[in-house]
Short mmCIF file of N, CA and C in Angstrom, two decimals:
data_model
loop_
_atom_site.label_atom_id
_atom_site.label_comp_id
_atom_site.label_asym_id
_atom_site.label_seq_id
_atom_site.Cartn_x
_atom_site.Cartn_y
_atom_site.Cartn_z
N MET A 1 164.97 55.55 60.17
CA MET A 1 164.04 54.69 60.71
C MET A 1 162.98 54.58 59.97
N GLU A 2 162.05 53.64 60.01
CA GLU A 2 160.77 53.49 59.28
C GLU A 2 159.57 53.01 60.00
N PHE A 3 158.58 53.55 59.68
CA PHE A 3 157.26 53.39 60.56
C PHE A 3 156.02 53.13 59.54
N ALA A 4 155.25 52.60 60.00
CA ALA A 4 153.76 52.11 59.11
C ALA A 4 152.89 53.43 59.22
N CYS A 5 152.38 53.64 57.97
CA CYS A 5 151.40 54.83 58.05
C CYS A 5 150.08 53.97 58.44
N HIS A 6 149.50 55.00 59.30
CA HIS A 6 148.31 54.38 60.04
C HIS A 6 147.04 54.29 59.08
N VAL A 7 147.19 54.79 57.97
CA VAL A 7 145.81 55.06 56.85
C VAL A 7 146.05 53.85 56.12
N THR A 8 147.29 53.64 55.38
CA THR A 8 147.61 52.76 54.33
C THR A 8 148.29 51.26 54.77
N GLY A 9 148.93 51.44 55.89
CA GLY A 9 149.69 50.23 56.47
C GLY A 9 150.88 50.03 55.79
N LYS A 10 151.26 50.84 55.13
CA LYS A 10 152.87 50.72 54.42
C LYS A 10 153.77 51.20 55.10
N THR A 11 154.83 50.45 55.38
CA THR A 11 156.11 50.77 56.00
C THR A 11 156.88 51.79 55.07
N LEU A 12 157.14 52.95 55.70
CA LEU A 12 158.01 54.11 54.95
C LEU A 12 158.94 54.64 55.73
N PRO A 13 160.01 55.26 55.12
CA PRO A 13 161.10 56.06 56.05
C PRO A 13 160.11 57.18 56.53
N ALA A 14 160.72 57.51 57.77
CA ALA A 14 160.18 58.81 58.50
C ALA A 14 159.97 60.07 57.60
N HIS A 15 161.02 60.20 56.72
CA HIS A 15 161.02 61.52 56.01
C HIS A 15 159.78 61.53 54.95
N ASP A 16 159.18 60.31 54.68
CA ASP A 16 157.79 60.13 53.78
C ASP A 16 156.65 60.21 54.55
N LEU A 17 156.83 60.51 55.99
CA LEU A 17 155.72 60.37 56.70
C LEU A 17 155.53 61.38 57.65
N LEU A 18 154.28 61.93 58.05
CA LEU A 18 154.07 62.94 59.02
C LEU A 18 153.53 62.27 60.49
N ARG A 19 154.02 63.05 61.40
CA ARG A 19 153.82 62.51 62.75
C ARG A 19 152.75 63.42 63.43
N PHE A 20 151.73 62.53 64.05
CA PHE A 20 150.62 63.40 64.64
C PHE A 20 150.65 62.92 66.29
N CYS A 21 150.48 63.59 67.09
CA CYS A 21 150.28 63.34 68.61
C CYS A 21 148.88 63.27 68.91
N VAL A 22 148.65 62.22 69.92
CA VAL A 22 147.38 62.47 70.32
C VAL A 22 147.26 62.97 71.96
N SER A 23 146.63 64.20 71.99
CA SER A 23 146.44 64.82 73.31
C SER A 23 145.70 63.96 74.29
N PRO A 24 145.83 64.27 75.57
CA PRO A 24 144.94 63.56 76.57
C PRO A 24 143.35 63.73 76.37
N ALA A 25 143.15 64.59 75.70
CA ALA A 25 141.61 64.56 75.14
C ALA A 25 141.29 63.95 74.17
N GLY A 26 142.31 63.26 73.68
CA GLY A 26 141.93 62.55 72.29
C GLY A 26 141.87 63.12 70.97
N GLU A 27 142.40 64.28 70.97
CA GLU A 27 142.53 64.95 69.62
C GLU A 27 144.14 64.94 69.18
N LEU A 28 143.95 64.85 67.58
CA LEU A 28 145.16 64.80 66.71
C LEU A 28 145.79 66.13 66.57
N THR A 29 147.08 66.16 67.03
CA THR A 29 147.82 67.32 66.64
C THR A 29 149.05 67.16 65.80
N PRO A 30 149.03 67.73 64.44
CA PRO A 30 150.22 67.58 63.77
C PRO A 30 151.70 68.01 64.51
N ASP A 31 152.48 67.07 64.29
CA ASP A 31 154.03 67.35 64.88
C ASP A 31 155.04 67.36 63.80
N ILE A 32 154.96 68.50 63.23
CA ILE A 32 155.75 68.67 62.10
C ILE A 32 157.47 68.39 62.14
N GLY A 33 157.73 68.87 63.27
CA GLY A 33 159.27 68.59 63.77
C GLY A 33 159.60 67.21 64.38
N ASN A 34 158.54 66.47 64.69
CA ASN A 34 158.69 65.27 65.08
C ASN A 34 159.30 65.30 66.78
N LYS A 35 158.93 66.27 67.47
CA LYS A 35 159.45 66.50 68.84
C LYS A 35 158.41 66.35 69.98
N LEU A 36 157.14 66.46 69.69
CA LEU A 36 156.08 66.64 70.63
C LEU A 36 156.07 65.16 71.36
N PRO A 37 155.96 65.27 72.80
CA PRO A 37 155.88 64.29 73.72
C PRO A 37 154.38 63.46 73.55
N GLY A 38 154.29 62.19 74.13
CA GLY A 38 153.19 61.68 73.93
C GLY A 38 153.06 60.60 73.10
N ALA A 39 151.84 60.09 73.02
CA ALA A 39 151.25 59.17 72.21
C ALA A 39 151.29 59.61 70.71
N HIS A 40 151.77 58.92 69.67
CA HIS A 40 151.63 59.33 68.16
C HIS A 40 151.27 58.20 67.28
N ILE A 41 151.00 58.84 66.20
CA ILE A 41 150.88 57.85 64.96
C ILE A 41 151.45 58.47 63.97
N TRP A 42 151.82 57.78 62.80
CA TRP A 42 152.42 58.00 61.60
C TRP A 42 151.51 58.06 60.33
N VAL A 43 151.44 58.95 59.63
CA VAL A 43 150.85 58.96 58.44
C VAL A 43 151.35 59.22 57.15
N SER A 44 151.20 58.66 56.01
CA SER A 44 151.74 59.17 54.88
C SER A 44 151.88 60.66 54.71
N ALA A 45 152.93 61.23 54.09
CA ALA A 45 152.96 62.63 54.20
C ALA A 45 152.24 63.13 52.50
N ARG A 46 150.86 62.78 52.52
CA ARG A 46 150.12 63.13 51.34
C ARG A 46 148.91 63.73 52.02
N GLN A 47 148.12 64.68 51.35
CA GLN A 47 146.97 65.21 52.01
C GLN A 47 145.55 64.34 52.03
N THR A 48 145.69 63.42 51.04
CA THR A 48 144.84 62.49 51.03
C THR A 48 144.75 61.50 52.22
N CYS A 49 145.91 61.07 52.71
CA CYS A 49 146.02 60.29 53.87
C CYS A 49 145.63 60.98 55.02
N VAL A 50 145.88 62.36 55.30
CA VAL A 50 145.64 63.13 56.65
C VAL A 50 144.13 63.34 56.40
N ALA A 51 143.43 63.51 55.22
CA ALA A 51 141.87 63.90 55.14
C ALA A 51 141.42 62.32 55.81
N ALA A 52 141.98 61.12 55.21
CA ALA A 52 141.30 60.04 55.60
C ALA A 52 141.29 59.76 57.03
N LEU A 53 141.97 60.55 57.78
CA LEU A 53 142.11 60.33 59.34
C LEU A 53 140.62 60.90 59.92
N GLN A 54 139.99 61.60 59.23
CA GLN A 54 138.63 61.93 59.84
C GLN A 54 137.78 61.09 59.72
N ASN A 55 138.11 59.84 59.18
CA ASN A 55 137.09 58.44 59.27
C ASN A 55 137.22 58.03 60.46
N SER A 56 138.26 58.17 61.41
CA SER A 56 138.43 57.38 62.59
C SER A 56 137.60 57.65 63.63
N ALA A 57 137.14 56.82 64.34
CA ALA A 57 136.53 56.85 65.56
C ALA A 57 137.49 56.84 66.93
N ASP A 58 138.75 56.76 66.65
CA ASP A 58 139.69 56.56 67.83
C ASP A 58 140.04 57.91 68.37
N TRP A 59 139.84 59.11 67.74
CA TRP A 59 140.47 60.13 68.32
C TRP A 59 139.49 61.33 67.65
N HIS A 60 139.46 62.40 68.06
CA HIS A 60 138.91 63.49 67.64
C HIS A 60 140.04 64.29 66.44
N VAL A 61 139.59 64.54 65.22
CA VAL A 61 140.24 65.18 64.22
C VAL A 61 139.57 66.22 63.78
N PRO A 62 140.51 67.54 63.99
CA PRO A 62 139.97 68.67 63.42
C PRO A 62 139.59 68.69 62.04
N GLU A 63 138.32 69.41 61.48
CA GLU A 63 137.99 69.63 60.37
C GLU A 63 138.94 69.98 59.34
N ASP A 64 139.69 70.89 59.66
CA ASP A 64 140.54 71.75 58.70
C ASP A 64 141.94 71.10 59.10
N LEU A 65 142.22 69.86 59.52
CA LEU A 65 143.56 69.35 59.77
C LEU A 65 144.25 69.27 58.42
N PRO A 66 143.92 68.74 57.16
CA PRO A 66 144.65 68.76 56.14
C PRO A 66 145.11 70.10 55.88
N CYS A 67 144.28 71.28 55.87
CA CYS A 67 144.70 72.48 55.59
C CYS A 67 145.78 73.02 56.54
N GLN A 68 145.48 72.55 57.91
CA GLN A 68 146.78 73.07 58.99
C GLN A 68 148.16 72.39 58.63
N VAL A 69 147.85 71.19 58.31
CA VAL A 69 149.29 70.55 58.09
C VAL A 69 150.02 71.19 56.79
N ALA A 70 148.96 71.63 55.56
CA ALA A 70 149.80 72.11 54.41
C ALA A 70 150.22 73.52 54.92
N ALA A 71 149.52 74.27 55.95
CA ALA A 71 150.10 75.57 56.27
C ALA A 71 151.28 75.37 57.00
N LEU A 72 151.59 74.44 58.04
CA LEU A 72 152.68 74.18 58.99
C LEU A 72 153.78 73.83 57.84
N LEU A 73 153.73 72.99 56.84
CA LEU A 73 154.82 72.37 55.98
C LEU A 73 155.22 73.72 55.19
N GLY A 74 154.38 74.56 54.59
CA GLY A 74 154.85 75.71 53.89
C GLY A 74 155.62 76.77 54.73
N ALA A 75 155.01 76.97 56.05
CA ALA A 75 155.55 77.69 56.79
C ALA A 75 157.14 77.35 57.08
N ARG A 76 157.17 76.12 57.38
CA ARG A 76 158.58 75.27 57.73
C ARG A 76 159.49 75.87 56.61
N ALA A 77 159.13 75.40 55.38
CA ALA A 77 159.83 75.66 54.45
C ALA A 77 160.49 77.23 54.08
N LEU A 78 159.50 78.29 54.41
CA LEU A 78 159.86 79.62 54.50
C LEU A 78 160.66 79.82 55.56
N ASN A 79 160.49 79.21 56.66
CA ASN A 79 161.18 79.44 57.87
C ASN A 79 162.69 78.92 57.59
N MET A 80 162.97 77.97 56.84
CA MET A 80 164.35 77.53 56.52
C MET A 80 164.96 78.60 55.75
N LEU A 81 164.36 79.16 54.98
CA LEU A 81 164.77 80.44 54.12
C LEU A 81 165.28 81.43 54.87
N GLY A 82 164.43 81.83 55.84
CA GLY A 82 164.53 82.75 56.76
C GLY A 82 165.78 82.57 57.81
N LEU A 83 165.97 81.35 58.31
CA LEU A 83 167.05 80.90 58.94
C LEU A 83 168.28 80.98 58.23
N ALA A 84 168.32 80.69 56.98
CA ALA A 84 169.39 80.67 56.09
C ALA A 84 169.99 82.24 55.92
N ARG A 85 169.06 83.11 55.68
CA ARG A 85 169.25 84.60 55.49
C ARG A 85 169.77 85.02 56.86
N ALA A 86 169.28 84.60 57.95
CA ALA A 86 169.83 85.05 59.28
C ALA A 86 171.30 84.83 59.47
N ALA A 87 171.60 83.61 59.14
CA ALA A 87 172.98 82.72 59.21
C ALA A 87 173.86 83.38 58.02
N GLY A 88 173.34 84.54 57.13
CA GLY A 88 174.21 85.04 56.36
C GLY A 88 174.55 84.04 55.07
N LYS A 89 173.46 83.08 54.79
CA LYS A 89 173.98 82.42 53.81
C LYS A 89 173.01 82.47 52.46
N ILE A 90 172.41 83.68 52.19
CA ILE A 90 171.60 84.20 51.11
C ILE A 90 171.87 85.59 50.82
N VAL A 91 172.16 85.71 49.60
CA VAL A 91 172.33 87.25 48.91
C VAL A 91 171.04 87.51 48.42
N LEU A 92 170.60 88.74 48.35
CA LEU A 92 169.26 89.26 47.83
C LEU A 92 169.60 90.21 46.69
N GLY A 93 168.70 90.40 45.79
CA GLY A 93 168.63 91.42 44.69
C GLY A 93 169.53 90.59 43.36
N PHE A 94 169.08 91.36 42.25
CA PHE A 94 169.34 90.95 41.03
C PHE A 94 170.91 90.92 40.87
N ALA A 95 171.53 91.99 41.06
CA ALA A 95 173.07 92.14 40.94
C ALA A 95 173.76 90.94 41.68
N LYS A 96 173.48 90.99 42.94
CA LYS A 96 173.98 90.08 44.03
C LYS A 96 173.93 88.75 43.53
N VAL A 97 172.73 88.27 43.17
CA VAL A 97 172.43 86.98 42.80
C VAL A 97 173.05 86.64 41.56
N GLU A 98 173.35 87.56 40.48
CA GLU A 98 173.93 87.28 39.37
C GLU A 98 175.28 87.07 39.76
N ALA A 99 175.86 87.93 40.40
CA ALA A 99 177.43 87.77 40.83
C ALA A 99 177.69 86.40 41.67
N ALA A 100 176.85 86.08 42.61
CA ALA A 100 176.94 84.84 42.95
C ALA A 100 176.93 83.67 42.00
N LEU A 101 176.03 83.69 41.14
CA LEU A 101 176.01 82.39 40.12
C LEU A 101 177.06 82.67 39.07
N SER A 102 177.64 83.80 38.84
CA SER A 102 178.72 83.89 37.95
C SER A 102 180.17 83.55 38.62
N GLY A 103 180.02 83.69 39.86
CA GLY A 103 181.06 83.37 40.78
C GLY A 103 181.21 82.15 41.24
N GLY A 104 180.34 81.26 40.76
CA GLY A 104 180.27 79.96 41.33
C GLY A 104 180.01 79.78 43.05
N ARG A 105 179.31 80.83 43.49
CA ARG A 105 178.90 80.63 44.84
C ARG A 105 177.70 80.34 45.25
N ALA A 106 176.74 80.47 43.98
CA ALA A 106 175.20 79.91 44.70
C ALA A 106 174.99 78.51 44.57
N ALA A 107 174.32 77.96 45.54
CA ALA A 107 173.97 76.59 46.01
C ALA A 107 172.48 76.26 45.09
N MET A 108 171.75 77.65 45.31
CA MET A 108 170.41 77.28 44.74
C MET A 108 169.83 78.80 44.46
N LEU A 109 169.26 78.88 43.51
CA LEU A 109 168.37 80.18 42.95
C LEU A 109 167.21 80.12 43.45
N VAL A 110 166.70 81.04 44.33
CA VAL A 110 165.34 81.26 44.82
C VAL A 110 164.66 82.60 44.12
N SER A 111 163.81 82.40 43.28
CA SER A 111 162.93 83.33 42.64
C SER A 111 161.58 83.63 42.86
N ALA A 112 160.98 84.71 43.36
CA ALA A 112 159.54 84.74 43.44
C ALA A 112 158.80 84.44 42.12
N HIS A 113 157.86 83.45 42.21
CA HIS A 113 157.14 83.09 41.09
C HIS A 113 156.20 84.31 40.40
N ASP A 114 156.06 85.38 41.15
CA ASP A 114 155.53 86.38 40.57
C ASP A 114 156.34 87.67 40.08
N GLY A 115 157.51 87.55 40.14
CA GLY A 115 158.56 88.39 39.90
C GLY A 115 158.46 88.54 38.12
N ALA A 116 159.41 89.69 37.75
CA ALA A 116 159.21 89.88 36.10
C ALA A 116 159.83 88.80 35.43
N GLN A 117 159.02 88.31 34.39
CA GLN A 117 159.69 87.06 33.92
C GLN A 117 160.84 87.25 33.24
N ASP A 118 161.25 88.45 32.65
CA ASP A 118 162.81 88.60 31.87
C ASP A 118 163.73 88.34 32.84
N GLY A 119 163.66 88.97 33.94
CA GLY A 119 164.76 89.15 35.04
C GLY A 119 164.88 87.67 35.71
N ARG A 120 163.66 86.78 36.09
CA ARG A 120 163.79 85.36 36.39
C ARG A 120 164.16 84.49 35.45
N ALA A 121 164.02 84.75 34.18
CA ALA A 121 164.53 83.99 33.08
C ALA A 121 166.06 83.91 33.09
N LYS A 122 166.17 85.22 32.94
CA LYS A 122 167.85 85.53 32.73
C LYS A 122 168.56 84.73 33.83
N LEU A 123 168.16 84.84 34.99
CA LEU A 123 169.01 84.22 36.21
C LEU A 123 168.94 82.74 36.36
N ALA A 124 167.48 82.20 35.72
CA ALA A 124 167.17 80.88 35.67
C ALA A 124 168.17 80.17 34.49
N ARG A 125 168.50 80.99 33.40
CA ARG A 125 169.64 80.49 32.35
C ARG A 125 170.84 80.09 32.85
N LYS A 126 171.24 81.22 33.78
CA LYS A 126 172.64 81.00 34.20
C LYS A 126 172.65 80.13 35.36
N ALA A 127 171.70 79.98 36.08
CA ALA A 127 171.62 78.92 37.18
C ALA A 127 171.65 77.51 36.65
N GLN A 128 171.07 77.35 35.40
CA GLN A 128 170.73 76.01 34.91
C GLN A 128 172.09 75.74 34.10
N ALA A 129 172.88 76.75 33.81
CA ALA A 129 174.00 76.51 32.98
C ALA A 129 175.17 76.23 33.81
N ALA A 130 174.99 76.59 35.22
CA ALA A 130 176.04 75.98 36.11
C ALA A 130 175.45 75.11 37.00
N GLY A 131 174.47 74.41 36.69
CA GLY A 131 173.90 73.27 37.59
C GLY A 131 173.42 73.49 38.60
N VAL A 132 173.03 74.82 38.87
CA VAL A 132 172.24 75.14 40.20
C VAL A 132 170.87 75.08 40.30
N PRO A 133 170.22 74.57 41.06
CA PRO A 133 168.79 74.39 41.29
C PRO A 133 168.14 75.56 41.34
N VAL A 134 166.91 75.56 40.71
CA VAL A 134 166.17 76.76 40.89
C VAL A 134 164.62 76.44 41.45
N LEU A 135 164.40 77.44 42.40
CA LEU A 135 163.28 77.27 43.13
C LEU A 135 162.33 78.52 43.04
N GLU A 136 161.07 78.25 42.37
CA GLU A 136 160.17 79.49 42.11
C GLU A 136 158.92 78.81 42.54
N VAL A 137 158.60 78.81 43.87
CA VAL A 137 157.52 78.30 44.14
C VAL A 137 156.61 79.12 45.19
N PHE A 138 157.60 80.45 45.76
CA PHE A 138 157.00 81.42 46.48
C PHE A 138 156.68 82.69 46.04
N SER A 139 155.58 83.52 46.67
CA SER A 139 155.59 84.79 45.95
C SER A 139 156.53 85.90 46.78
N ALA A 140 156.62 86.92 46.09
CA ALA A 140 157.62 88.07 46.44
C ALA A 140 157.13 88.42 48.00
N ASP A 141 155.91 88.26 48.07
CA ASP A 141 155.80 88.82 49.69
C ASP A 141 155.89 87.73 50.73
N GLU A 142 155.66 86.43 50.16
CA GLU A 142 156.19 85.33 51.05
C GLU A 142 157.56 85.26 51.19
N LEU A 143 158.44 85.64 50.22
CA LEU A 143 159.94 85.65 50.44
C LEU A 143 160.13 87.04 51.30
N GLY A 144 159.67 87.71 50.96
CA GLY A 144 159.93 89.09 51.70
C GLY A 144 159.61 88.97 53.28
N LEU A 145 158.37 88.28 53.59
CA LEU A 145 158.50 87.97 54.85
C LEU A 145 159.06 87.03 55.62
N ALA A 146 159.77 86.01 55.03
CA ALA A 146 160.44 85.05 55.48
C ALA A 146 161.98 85.41 55.68
N MET A 147 162.38 86.68 54.62
CA MET A 147 163.73 87.14 54.93
C MET A 147 163.89 88.38 55.50
N GLY A 148 162.79 88.93 55.96
CA GLY A 148 162.86 90.29 56.74
C GLY A 148 162.91 91.36 55.75
N ARG A 149 162.40 91.38 54.46
CA ARG A 149 162.60 92.67 53.59
C ARG A 149 160.99 92.81 53.17
N GLN A 150 160.80 94.06 52.42
CA GLN A 150 159.53 94.30 51.83
C GLN A 150 159.08 93.23 50.79
N ASP A 151 159.78 93.27 49.69
CA ASP A 151 159.55 92.15 48.43
C ASP A 151 161.02 91.47 48.31
N VAL A 152 160.75 90.10 47.97
CA VAL A 152 162.05 89.73 47.45
C VAL A 152 161.62 89.13 46.21
N ILE A 153 162.56 89.37 45.22
CA ILE A 153 162.16 88.52 44.08
C ILE A 153 163.40 87.63 43.54
N HIS A 154 164.69 88.16 43.89
CA HIS A 154 165.64 87.24 43.42
C HIS A 154 166.40 86.98 44.74
N SER A 155 166.75 85.93 44.73
CA SER A 155 167.83 85.41 45.89
C SER A 155 168.52 84.18 45.61
N ALA A 156 169.71 84.02 46.29
CA ALA A 156 170.66 82.82 46.00
C ALA A 156 171.06 82.29 47.48
N VAL A 157 170.92 81.07 47.73
CA VAL A 157 171.33 80.54 48.67
C VAL A 157 172.93 79.97 48.34
N THR A 158 173.91 80.46 49.44
CA THR A 158 175.39 80.33 49.06
C THR A 158 176.01 79.17 49.87
N GLU A 159 175.28 78.50 50.48
CA GLU A 159 175.85 77.07 51.11
C GLU A 159 175.20 75.81 50.51
N ALA A 160 175.73 74.95 50.28
CA ALA A 160 175.13 73.62 49.98
C ALA A 160 174.20 72.91 51.16
N GLN A 161 174.58 73.00 52.17
CA GLN A 161 174.11 72.25 53.38
C GLN A 161 172.82 73.10 53.32
N TRP A 162 172.62 74.51 53.57
CA TRP A 162 171.29 75.17 53.57
C TRP A 162 170.46 74.81 52.29
N ALA A 163 170.91 74.88 50.99
CA ALA A 163 170.17 74.65 49.85
C ALA A 163 169.53 73.37 49.98
N ALA A 164 170.28 72.27 50.59
CA ALA A 164 169.65 70.98 50.84
C ALA A 164 168.37 70.93 52.04
N LYS A 165 168.71 71.51 53.02
CA LYS A 165 167.56 71.64 53.97
C LYS A 165 166.29 72.61 53.38
N ILE A 166 166.56 73.55 52.68
CA ILE A 166 165.49 74.25 52.04
C ILE A 166 164.64 73.37 50.94
N ASP A 167 165.57 72.82 50.07
CA ASP A 167 164.85 71.93 49.21
C ASP A 167 164.15 70.76 49.92
N ALA A 168 164.55 70.15 50.96
CA ALA A 168 163.98 69.14 51.58
C ALA A 168 162.72 69.62 52.03
N ALA A 169 162.74 70.53 52.78
CA ALA A 169 161.37 71.27 53.37
C ALA A 169 160.47 71.73 52.47
N THR A 170 161.00 72.35 51.29
CA THR A 170 160.06 72.69 50.21
C THR A 170 159.31 71.50 49.56
N ARG A 171 160.27 70.48 49.29
CA ARG A 171 159.78 69.43 48.47
C ARG A 171 158.60 68.58 49.26
N ARG A 172 158.79 68.49 50.57
CA ARG A 172 157.97 67.90 51.45
C ARG A 172 156.56 68.77 51.43
N TRP A 173 156.66 69.90 51.33
CA TRP A 173 155.14 70.51 51.32
C TRP A 173 154.64 70.15 50.04
N GLN A 174 155.60 70.52 48.94
CA GLN A 174 154.92 70.21 47.50
C GLN A 174 154.56 68.95 47.39
N VAL A 175 155.01 67.91 47.86
CA VAL A 175 154.73 66.51 48.01
C VAL A 175 153.22 66.48 48.65
N TYR A 176 153.08 67.00 49.72
CA TYR A 176 151.82 67.09 50.72
C TYR A 176 150.77 67.58 49.75
N ILE A 177 151.01 68.50 49.12
CA ILE A 177 149.76 69.39 48.72
C ILE A 177 149.77 68.95 47.07
N GLY A 178 150.61 67.98 46.57
CA GLY A 178 150.17 67.49 45.20
C GLY A 178 151.06 68.29 44.11
N THR A 179 151.91 69.12 44.43
CA THR A 179 152.50 69.90 43.40
C THR A 179 153.89 69.81 43.03
N ALA A 180 154.45 68.75 43.56
CA ALA A 180 155.86 68.41 43.54
C ALA A 180 156.07 68.18 42.09
N PRO A 181 157.40 68.78 41.72
CA PRO A 181 157.78 68.48 40.23
C PRO A 181 158.09 67.04 40.10
N SER A 182 158.35 66.40 38.99
CA SER A 182 158.58 65.07 38.63
C SER A 182 160.36 65.32 38.78
N GLU A 183 160.88 64.10 39.14
CA GLU A 183 162.28 63.99 39.21
C GLU A 183 163.06 64.44 37.99
N GLN A 184 162.24 63.95 36.78
CA GLN A 184 163.04 64.21 35.61
C GLN A 184 162.91 65.71 34.85
N SER A 185 162.17 66.53 35.47
CA SER A 185 162.22 67.98 35.21
C SER A 185 163.69 68.63 35.67
N GLY A 186 164.36 68.21 36.61
CA GLY A 186 165.68 68.86 37.19
C GLY A 186 165.56 70.11 37.98
N GLY A 187 164.47 70.40 38.21
CA GLY A 187 164.53 71.71 39.31
C GLY A 187 163.11 71.66 40.13
N GLN A 188 162.96 72.61 40.65
CA GLN A 188 161.90 72.94 41.48
C GLN A 188 161.33 74.41 41.10
N LYS A 189 160.25 74.16 39.92
CA LYS A 189 159.71 75.10 39.11
C LYS A 189 158.23 75.48 39.89
#
C-alpha cells in the first residue's frame, strides 16, 4: 500500500512512512506498529519530516516527538532480536557463532560495536566470506538486555526469516536517524 506523506506530499510505500494517530485531545502519537485505532496521518520515515510536524497548527505535537520516534524504532529493532532469541533462532558466544558460520547455519552475524576488535574482525571476515550480512550497530549492553544476558558481544541469527525481520527493523531505525549504510557497502556496519 502507498500513502501520501503529510509533510512532503510525496506518495510512498507504507514501509517508508511512519503512522501517527491523532488522539481525541488532538495530540499526535507515534504508531510504529500501524495498529492504533482512530484518525491518523502518514509521514516520511525521516527525523526531519517528523520534526516538521511541530510547525502544524492542526494538532498538539510533543516537543520531543522526533526523539520519541527514534527511541521506539531502536527498541523495535532490539525487540526483534529478543524475539528471535526466545524462538531459539539466535546462538550466542564466539565459539557457537564461529561454528554456525563455519557450518553454514548463520543467516546474519550480530556483533556489539563496542566488543573487542580482533574477535569482531575475525567473525566478520568469516561472515563476509560466506555471504552472511553483518550487523554492528548496538552495544554489548543493548544486545544483552534484548537477549536476556549480561553482555552479548557475538551472536548469529540462524534463520533467514528472522534475519530479514531484524534487518528491516534495524534499517528503518537507521534511515530515520540518518545513519543507514549505503546500499553499495554490502552490510550494516
